[in-house]
């Protein structure tokens, strides 16, 4: 029989995190989100709660086996309080699962501070000339004695301004497309590395920026996984980060709709609460329906991952539709608040800015639709 029930453990985890989100994250969210300072104090608290080690190696402080559904619950629930900090378990999961392919000395150096919430590491794939078409990247890694020399520029990189190191994707000179692309751990204080800030309309504390690489020497020990196989490895991990990011956007939208529902019950116009005006009440019903539908797409993608079943198309569905559903719900919540929703004092406009990032970050809707369409035509069915 089909079951949509979470386990008792999941429910307990959600309850604890909801309380943490309400008490610790929500009160300071707007101020933190309007600043470019990365809140390492909050990251440390996430680390102390074990949220940054979900599915990561136990010997470095993680929970061990991959646990996609738990990761989804964490990101969804943290986003009620702070959608920016909710992205930390996803980013760290993506980074650490690649670092786990490195030599022991690199894992020992980077994994414990990452899982404890003491350091951050960026993922540097996008370049000025290649984003959606990621395998068109031009940063080069030229083999030299004892390692490689890296040259190129990475752009639009989250955490560039606060990270200790970045996972940089670079190609063997003369290679093309995904072939010849390797991943390297690049300490951001290495000679020849410079970073510059790129202010965005949201996600400010995440330290969005560019990373410039000029003849940067990277020793052999800093290769991630196999030489020439870096591109496929990151794409596999995107399959589950996408569903977790979808849930994160939906968590921020749920909080916004609930704030709007509370407001609509106390604000009166034309002699009655806003909630009594059917034109508005029906819109609450519609957004709640979209949120519920989008949420189950994400959890199903994570469950398929957990049970080792094909999930690439569903992960792409979780990345294109839920952020749109979330953005629309937050915009509605802003409108319910009238002029107050538009004020910079309001967390709603801030969530709108922060969630909008995920219409682009980690792959746009068009790129997700390419993946879904390819799957439909390959299998000759739209059923999953
Ligand atoms: C907030 C934020 C955080 C980010 N963080 C990171 C990060 O940490 N690391 C990292 O490496 N990158 C990061 N990125 C970059 C992000 O992954 C890219 O911006 C994204 O993949 C799109 O690439 P692009 O910006 O070059 O747009 P382009 O690839 O130039 O696309 C431009 C437009 O054309 C559309 N398009 C492109 N090709 C097609 C097609 N074949 N069919 C139909 N439409 C198409 C796109 O959907 C888009 O609307 C981040 C971006 C944002 C906004």
PDB file of N, CA and C in Angstrom, residues 15-86:
ATOM      1  N   UNK A  15       9.769  18.382  14.511  1.00  0.00           N
ATOM      2  CA  UNK A  15       9.251  19.130  15.658  1.00  0.00           C
ATOM      3  C   UNK A  15      10.383  19.935  16.330  1.00  0.00           C
ATOM      4  N   UNK A  16      11.498  19.266  16.555  1.00  0.00           N
ATOM      5  CA  UNK A  16      12.638  19.929  17.203  1.00  0.00           C
ATOM      6  C   UNK A  16      13.123  21.090  16.341  1.00  0.00           C
ATOM      7  N   UNK A  17      13.233  20.834  15.044  1.00  0.00           N
ATOM      8  CA  UNK A  17      13.756  21.883  14.156  1.00  0.00           C
ATOM      9  C   UNK A  17      12.773  23.044  13.986  1.00  0.00           C
ATOM     10  N   UNK A  18      11.480  22.738  13.994  1.00  0.00           N
ATOM     11  CA  UNK A  18      10.491  23.814  13.868  1.00  0.00           C
ATOM     12  C   UNK A  18      10.636  24.767  15.048  1.00  0.00           C
ATOM     13  N   UNK A  19      10.836  24.195  16.224  1.00  0.00           N
ATOM     14  CA  UNK A  19      10.985  25.025  17.413  1.00  0.00           C
ATOM     15  C   UNK A  19      12.272  25.859  17.304  1.00  0.00           C
ATOM     16  N   UNK A  20      13.357  25.252  16.823  1.00  0.00           N
ATOM     17  CA  UNK A  20      14.623  25.981  16.635  1.00  0.00           C
ATOM     18  C   UNK A  20      14.435  27.115  15.621  1.00  0.00           C
ATOM     19  N   UNK A  21      13.734  26.807  14.543  1.00  0.00           N
ATOM     20  CA  UNK A  21      13.497  27.799  13.487  1.00  0.00           C
ATOM     21  C   UNK A  21      12.716  29.005  14.037  1.00  0.00           C
ATOM     22  N   UNK A  22      11.662  28.698  14.810  1.00  0.00           N
ATOM     23  CA  UNK A  22      10.813  29.765  15.375  1.00  0.00           C
ATOM     24  C   UNK A  22      11.559  30.615  16.395  1.00  0.00           C
ATOM     25  N   UNK A  23      12.313  29.916  17.267  1.00  0.00           N
ATOM     26  CA  UNK A  23      12.939  30.634  18.386  1.00  0.00           C
ATOM     27  C   UNK A  23      14.230  31.321  17.993  1.00  0.00           C
ATOM     28  N   UNK A  24      15.065  30.615  17.203  1.00  0.00           N
ATOM     29  CA  UNK A  24      16.428  31.098  16.961  1.00  0.00           C
ATOM     30  C   UNK A  24      16.579  31.806  15.607  1.00  0.00           C
ATOM     31  N   UNK A  25      15.939  31.251  14.572  1.00  0.00           N
ATOM     32  CA  UNK A  25      16.197  31.795  13.231  1.00  0.00           C
ATOM     33  C   UNK A  25      15.258  32.948  12.855  1.00  0.00           C
ATOM     34  N   UNK A  26      13.968  32.748  13.100  1.00  0.00           N
ATOM     35  CA  UNK A  26      12.983  33.713  12.600  1.00  0.00           C
ATOM     36  C   UNK A  26      13.170  35.140  13.143  1.00  0.00           C
ATOM     37  N   UNK A  27      13.415  35.310  14.435  1.00  0.00           N
ATOM     38  CA  UNK A  27      13.462  36.684  14.957  1.00  0.00           C
ATOM     39  C   UNK A  27      14.519  37.572  14.276  1.00  0.00           C
ATOM     40  N   UNK A  28      15.680  37.026  13.929  1.00  0.00           N
ATOM     41  CA  UNK A  28      16.737  37.877  13.347  1.00  0.00           C
ATOM     42  C   UNK A  28      16.852  37.760  11.842  1.00  0.00           C
ATOM     43  N   UNK A  29      15.927  37.012  11.217  1.00  0.00           N
ATOM     44  CA  UNK A  29      16.080  36.723   9.780  1.00  0.00           C
ATOM     45  C   UNK A  29      16.209  37.977   8.915  1.00  0.00           C
ATOM     46  N   UNK A  30      15.284  38.911   9.071  1.00  0.00           N
ATOM     47  CA  UNK A  30      15.276  40.062   8.169  1.00  0.00           C
ATOM     48  C   UNK A  30      16.583  40.848   8.271  1.00  0.00           C
ATOM     49  N   UNK A  31      17.061  41.066   9.492  1.00  0.00           N
ATOM     50  CA  UNK A  31      18.292  41.830   9.666  1.00  0.00           C
ATOM     51  C   UNK A  31      19.496  41.080   9.091  1.00  0.00           C
ATOM     52  N   UNK A  32      19.559  39.785   9.362  1.00  0.00           N
ATOM     53  CA  UNK A  32      20.685  39.000   8.822  1.00  0.00           C
ATOM     54  C   UNK A  32      20.650  39.008   7.300  1.00  0.00           C
ATOM     55  N   UNK A  33      19.432  38.853   6.751  1.00  0.00           N
ATOM     56  CA  UNK A  33      19.305  38.726   5.301  1.00  0.00           C
ATOM     57  C   UNK A  33      19.615  40.029   4.574  1.00  0.00           C
ATOM     58  N   UNK A  34      19.504  41.153   5.295  1.00  0.00           N
ATOM     59  CA  UNK A  34      19.780  42.442   4.659  1.00  0.00           C
ATOM     60  C   UNK A  34      21.259  42.823   4.775  1.00  0.00           C
ATOM     61  N   UNK A  35      22.048  41.934   5.378  1.00  0.00           N
ATOM     62  CA  UNK A  35      23.473  42.236   5.589  1.00  0.00           C
ATOM     63  C   UNK A  35      24.334  41.305   4.736  1.00  0.00           C
ATOM     64  N   UNK A  36      25.540  41.760   4.407  1.00  0.00           N
ATOM     65  CA  UNK A  36      26.432  40.893   3.627  1.00  0.00           C
ATOM     66  C   UNK A  36      27.359  40.077   4.548  1.00  0.00           C
ATOM     67  N   UNK A  37      27.173  40.212   5.871  1.00  0.00           N
ATOM     68  CA  UNK A  37      27.996  39.405   6.793  1.00  0.00           C
ATOM     69  C   UNK A  37      27.470  37.981   6.857  1.00  0.00           C
ATOM     70  N   UNK A  38      28.349  37.031   6.707  1.00  0.00           N
ATOM     71  CA  UNK A  38      27.913  35.632   6.807  1.00  0.00           C
ATOM     72  C   UNK A  38      27.759  35.284   8.293  1.00  0.00           C
ATOM     73  N   UNK A  39      26.601  34.772   8.725  1.00  0.00           N
ATOM     74  CA  UNK A  39      26.383  34.508  10.153  1.00  0.00           C
ATOM     75  C   UNK A  39      27.021  33.182  10.600  1.00  0.00           C
ATOM     76  N   UNK A  40      28.326  33.224  10.847  1.00  0.00           N
ATOM     77  CA  UNK A  40      29.012  32.002  11.271  1.00  0.00           C
ATOM     78  C   UNK A  40      28.473  31.483  12.612  1.00  0.00           C
ATOM     79  N   UNK A  41      27.945  32.419  13.460  1.00  0.00           N
ATOM     80  CA  UNK A  41      27.390  31.957  14.741  1.00  0.00           C
ATOM     81  C   UNK A  41      26.201  31.022  14.506  1.00  0.00           C
ATOM     82  N   UNK A  42      25.376  31.373  13.523  1.00  0.00           N
ATOM     83  CA  UNK A  42      24.213  30.517  13.213  1.00  0.00           C
ATOM     84  C   UNK A  42      24.689  29.205  12.578  1.00  0.00           C
ATOM     85  N   UNK A  43      25.674  29.313  11.681  1.00  0.00           N
ATOM     86  CA  UNK A  43      26.194  28.103  11.033  1.00  0.00           C
ATOM     87  C   UNK A  43      26.696  27.119  12.097  1.00  0.00           C
ATOM     88  N   UNK A  44      27.375  27.676  13.103  1.00  0.00           N
ATOM     89  CA  UNK A  44      27.914  26.829  14.180  1.00  0.00           C
ATOM     90  C   UNK A  44      26.770  26.130  14.930  1.00  0.00           C
ATOM     91  N   UNK A  45      25.680  26.846  15.115  1.00  0.00           N
ATOM     92  CA  UNK A  45      24.541  26.226  15.819  1.00  0.00           C
ATOM     93  C   UNK A  45      23.929  25.105  14.978  1.00  0.00           C
ATOM     94  N   UNK A  46      23.906  25.314  13.649  1.00  0.00           N
ATOM     95  CA  UNK A  46      23.411  24.235  12.773  1.00  0.00           C
ATOM     96  C   UNK A  46      24.348  23.030  12.875  1.00  0.00           C
ATOM     97  N   UNK A  47      25.659  23.330  12.942  1.00  0.00           N
ATOM     98  CA  UNK A  47      26.648  22.257  13.090  1.00  0.00           C
ATOM     99  C   UNK A  47      26.439  21.512  14.399  1.00  0.00           C
ATOM    100  N   UNK A  48      26.220  22.257  15.489  1.00  0.00           N
ATOM    101  CA  UNK A  48      26.018  21.631  16.803  1.00  0.00           C
ATOM    102  C   UNK A  48      24.782  20.730  16.813  1.00  0.00           C
ATOM    103  N   UNK A  49      23.772  21.091  16.001  1.00  0.00           N
ATOM    104  CA  UNK A  49      22.550  20.265  15.932  1.00  0.00           C
ATOM    105  C   UNK A  49      22.731  19.056  15.008  1.00  0.00           C
ATOM    106  N   UNK A  50      23.887  18.956  14.372  1.00  0.00           N
ATOM    107  CA  UNK A  50      24.162  17.818  13.491  1.00  0.00           C
ATOM    108  C   UNK A  50      23.568  17.976  12.100  1.00  0.00           C
ATOM    109  N   UNK A  51      23.100  19.201  11.775  1.00  0.00           N
ATOM    110  CA  UNK A  51      22.384  19.392  10.508  1.00  0.00           C
ATOM    111  C   UNK A  51      23.310  19.496   9.301  1.00  0.00           C
ATOM    112  N   UNK A  52      24.611  19.731   9.577  1.00  0.00           N
ATOM    113  CA  UNK A  52      25.527  19.918   8.453  1.00  0.00           C
ATOM    114  C   UNK A  52      26.247  18.622   8.080  1.00  0.00           C
ATOM    115  N   UNK A  53      25.890  17.552   8.806  1.00  0.00           N
ATOM    116  CA  UNK A  53      26.577  16.290   8.526  1.00  0.00           C
ATOM    117  C   UNK A  53      25.634  15.206   8.034  1.00  0.00           C
ATOM    118  N   UNK A  54      24.433  15.626   7.563  1.00  0.00           N
ATOM    119  CA  UNK A  54      23.451  14.618   7.145  1.00  0.00           C
ATOM    120  C   UNK A  54      23.987  13.847   5.934  1.00  0.00           C
ATOM    121  N   UNK A  55      24.135  12.542   6.108  1.00  0.00           N
ATOM    122  CA  UNK A  55      24.605  11.682   5.016  1.00  0.00           C
ATOM    123  C   UNK A  55      26.106  11.732   4.782  1.00  0.00           C
ATOM    124  N   UNK A  56      26.836  12.371   5.689  1.00  0.00           N
ATOM    125  CA  UNK A  56      28.286  12.510   5.472  1.00  0.00           C
ATOM    126  C   UNK A  56      29.069  11.543   6.374  1.00  0.00           C
ATOM    127  N   UNK A  57      30.360  11.313   6.045  1.00  0.00           N
ATOM    128  CA  UNK A  57      31.104  10.259   6.758  1.00  0.00           C
ATOM    129  C   UNK A  57      31.097  10.424   8.279  1.00  0.00           C
ATOM    130  N   UNK A  58      30.802   9.317   8.957  1.00  0.00           N
ATOM    131  CA  UNK A  58      30.700   9.338  10.427  1.00  0.00           C
ATOM    132  C   UNK A  58      32.008   9.712  11.102  1.00  0.00           C
ATOM    133  N   UNK A  59      33.146   9.245  10.513  1.00  0.00           N
ATOM    134  CA  UNK A  59      34.434   9.502  11.190  1.00  0.00           C
ATOM    135  C   UNK A  59      34.767  10.992  11.254  1.00  0.00           C
ATOM    136  N   UNK A  60      34.066  11.800  10.445  1.00  0.00           N
ATOM    137  CA  UNK A  60      34.329  13.253  10.486  1.00  0.00           C
ATOM    138  C   UNK A  60      33.150  14.012  11.105  1.00  0.00           C
ATOM    139  N   UNK A  61      32.244  13.282  11.767  1.00  0.00           N
ATOM    140  CA  UNK A  61      31.149  13.961  12.471  1.00  0.00           C
ATOM    141  C   UNK A  61      29.810  13.889  11.761  1.00  0.00           C
ATOM    142  N   UNK A  62      29.744  13.179  10.640  1.00  0.00           N
ATOM    143  CA  UNK A  62      28.477  13.081   9.899  1.00  0.00           C
ATOM    144  C   UNK A  62      27.612  11.931  10.399  1.00  0.00           C
ATOM    145  N   UNK A  63      26.433  11.784   9.748  1.00  0.00           N
ATOM    146  CA  UNK A  63      25.496  10.750  10.193  1.00  0.00           C
ATOM    147  C   UNK A  63      25.723   9.414   9.487  1.00  0.00           C
ATOM    148  N   UNK A  64      26.641   9.381   8.521  1.00  0.00           N
ATOM    149  CA  UNK A  64      26.919   8.116   7.826  1.00  0.00           C
ATOM    150  C   UNK A  64      26.204   8.039   6.505  1.00  0.00           C
ATOM    151  N   UNK A  65      25.282   7.089   6.360  1.00  0.00           N
ATOM    152  CA  UNK A  65      24.659   6.858   5.045  1.00  0.00           C
ATOM    153  C   UNK A  65      23.824   8.060   4.573  1.00  0.00           C
ATOM    154  N   UNK A  66      23.777   8.218   3.258  1.00  0.00           N
ATOM    155  CA  UNK A  66      23.012   9.309   2.640  1.00  0.00           C
ATOM    156  C   UNK A  66      21.564   9.259   3.130  1.00  0.00           C
ATOM    157  N   UNK A  67      21.001  10.402   3.477  1.00  0.00           N
ATOM    158  CA  UNK A  67      19.635  10.422   4.021  1.00  0.00           C
ATOM    159  C   UNK A  67      18.869  11.581   3.378  1.00  0.00           C
ATOM    160  N   UNK A  68      18.501  11.424   2.104  1.00  0.00           N
ATOM    161  CA  UNK A  68      17.902  12.542   1.365  1.00  0.00           C
ATOM    162  C   UNK A  68      16.616  13.087   1.975  1.00  0.00           C
ATOM    163  N   UNK A  69      15.732  12.182   2.487  1.00  0.00           N
ATOM    164  CA  UNK A  69      14.453  12.678   3.042  1.00  0.00           C
ATOM    165  C   UNK A  69      14.719  13.542   4.268  1.00  0.00           C
ATOM    166  N   UNK A  70      15.655  13.106   5.111  1.00  0.00           N
ATOM    167  CA  UNK A  70      15.989  13.891   6.312  1.00  0.00           C
ATOM    168  C   UNK A  70      16.560  15.258   5.907  1.00  0.00           C
ATOM    169  N   UNK A  71      17.385  15.252   4.865  1.00  0.00           N
ATOM    170  CA  UNK A  71      17.943  16.522   4.381  1.00  0.00           C
ATOM    171  C   UNK A  71      16.819  17.445   3.908  1.00  0.00           C
ATOM    172  N   UNK A  72      15.833  16.858   3.218  1.00  0.00           N
ATOM    173  CA  UNK A  72      14.692  17.651   2.751  1.00  0.00           C
ATOM    174  C   UNK A  72      13.916  18.248   3.912  1.00  0.00           C
ATOM    175  N   UNK A  73      13.679  17.440   4.948  1.00  0.00           N
ATOM    176  CA  UNK A  73      12.944  17.946   6.121  1.00  0.00           C
ATOM    177  C   UNK A  73      13.738  19.089   6.765  1.00  0.00           C
ATOM    178  N   UNK A  74      15.052  18.915   6.837  1.00  0.00           N
ATOM    179  CA  UNK A  74      15.889  19.956   7.456  1.00  0.00           C
ATOM    180  C   UNK A  74      15.789  21.268   6.684  1.00  0.00           C
ATOM    181  N   UNK A  75      15.933  21.211   5.361  1.00  0.00           N
ATOM    182  CA  UNK A  75      15.937  22.464   4.596  1.00  0.00           C
ATOM    183  C   UNK A  75      14.556  23.122   4.608  1.00  0.00           C
ATOM    184  N   UNK A  76      13.509  22.294   4.479  1.00  0.00           N
ATOM    185  CA  UNK A  76      12.147  22.846   4.489  1.00  0.00           C
ATOM    186  C   UNK A  76      11.881  23.554   5.819  1.00  0.00           C
ATOM    187  N   UNK A  77      12.265  22.889   6.913  1.00  0.00           N
ATOM    188  CA  UNK A  77      11.919  23.399   8.241  1.00  0.00           C
ATOM    189  C   UNK A  77      12.785  24.601   8.629  1.00  0.00           C
ATOM    190  N   UNK A  78      14.064  24.537   8.310  1.00  0.00           N
ATOM    191  CA  UNK A  78      14.932  25.697   8.616  1.00  0.00           C
ATOM    192  C   UNK A  78      14.472  26.933   7.848  1.00  0.00           C
ATOM    193  N   UNK A  79      13.917  26.702   6.653  1.00  0.00           N
ATOM    194  CA  UNK A  79      13.503  27.849   5.819  1.00  0.00           C
ATOM    195  C   UNK A  79      12.298  28.588   6.402  1.00  0.00           C
ATOM    196  N   UNK A  80      11.553  27.975   7.331  1.00  0.00           N
ATOM    197  CA  UNK A  80      10.481  28.742   7.985  1.00  0.00           C
ATOM    198  C   UNK A  80      11.119  29.951   8.674  1.00  0.00           C
ATOM    199  N   UNK A  81      12.334  29.707   9.222  1.00  0.00           N
ATOM    200  CA  UNK A  81      12.976  30.763  10.001  1.00  0.00           C
ATOM    201  C   UNK A  81      13.935  31.609   9.187  1.00  0.00           C
ATOM    202  N   UNK A  82      14.756  30.962   8.332  1.00  0.00           N
ATOM    203  CA  UNK A  82      15.782  31.710   7.593  1.00  0.00           C
ATOM    204  C   UNK A  82      16.147  30.923   6.336  1.00  0.00           C
ATOM    205  N   UNK A  83      15.605  31.370   5.230  1.00  0.00           N
ATOM    206  CA  UNK A  83      15.795  30.626   3.977  1.00  0.00           C
ATOM    207  C   UNK A  83      17.265  30.621   3.533  1.00  0.00           C
ATOM    208  N   UNK A  84      18.007  31.659   3.880  1.00  0.00           N
ATOM    209  CA  UNK A  84      19.425  31.667   3.485  1.00  0.00           C
ATOM    210  C   UNK A  84      20.217  30.610   4.237  1.00  0.00           C
ATOM    211  N   UNK A  85      20.005  30.557   5.559  1.00  0.00           N
ATOM    212  CA  UNK A  85      20.760  29.576   6.338  1.00  0.00           C
ATOM    213  C   UNK A  85      20.269  28.158   6.064  1.00  0.00           C
ATOM    214  N   UNK A  86      19.026  28.035   5.598  1.00  0.00           N
ATOM    215  CA  UNK A  86      18.503  26.707   5.266  1.00  0.00           C
ATOM    216  C   UNK A  86      19.267  26.079   4.098  1.00  0.00           C
TER     217      UNK A  86
END
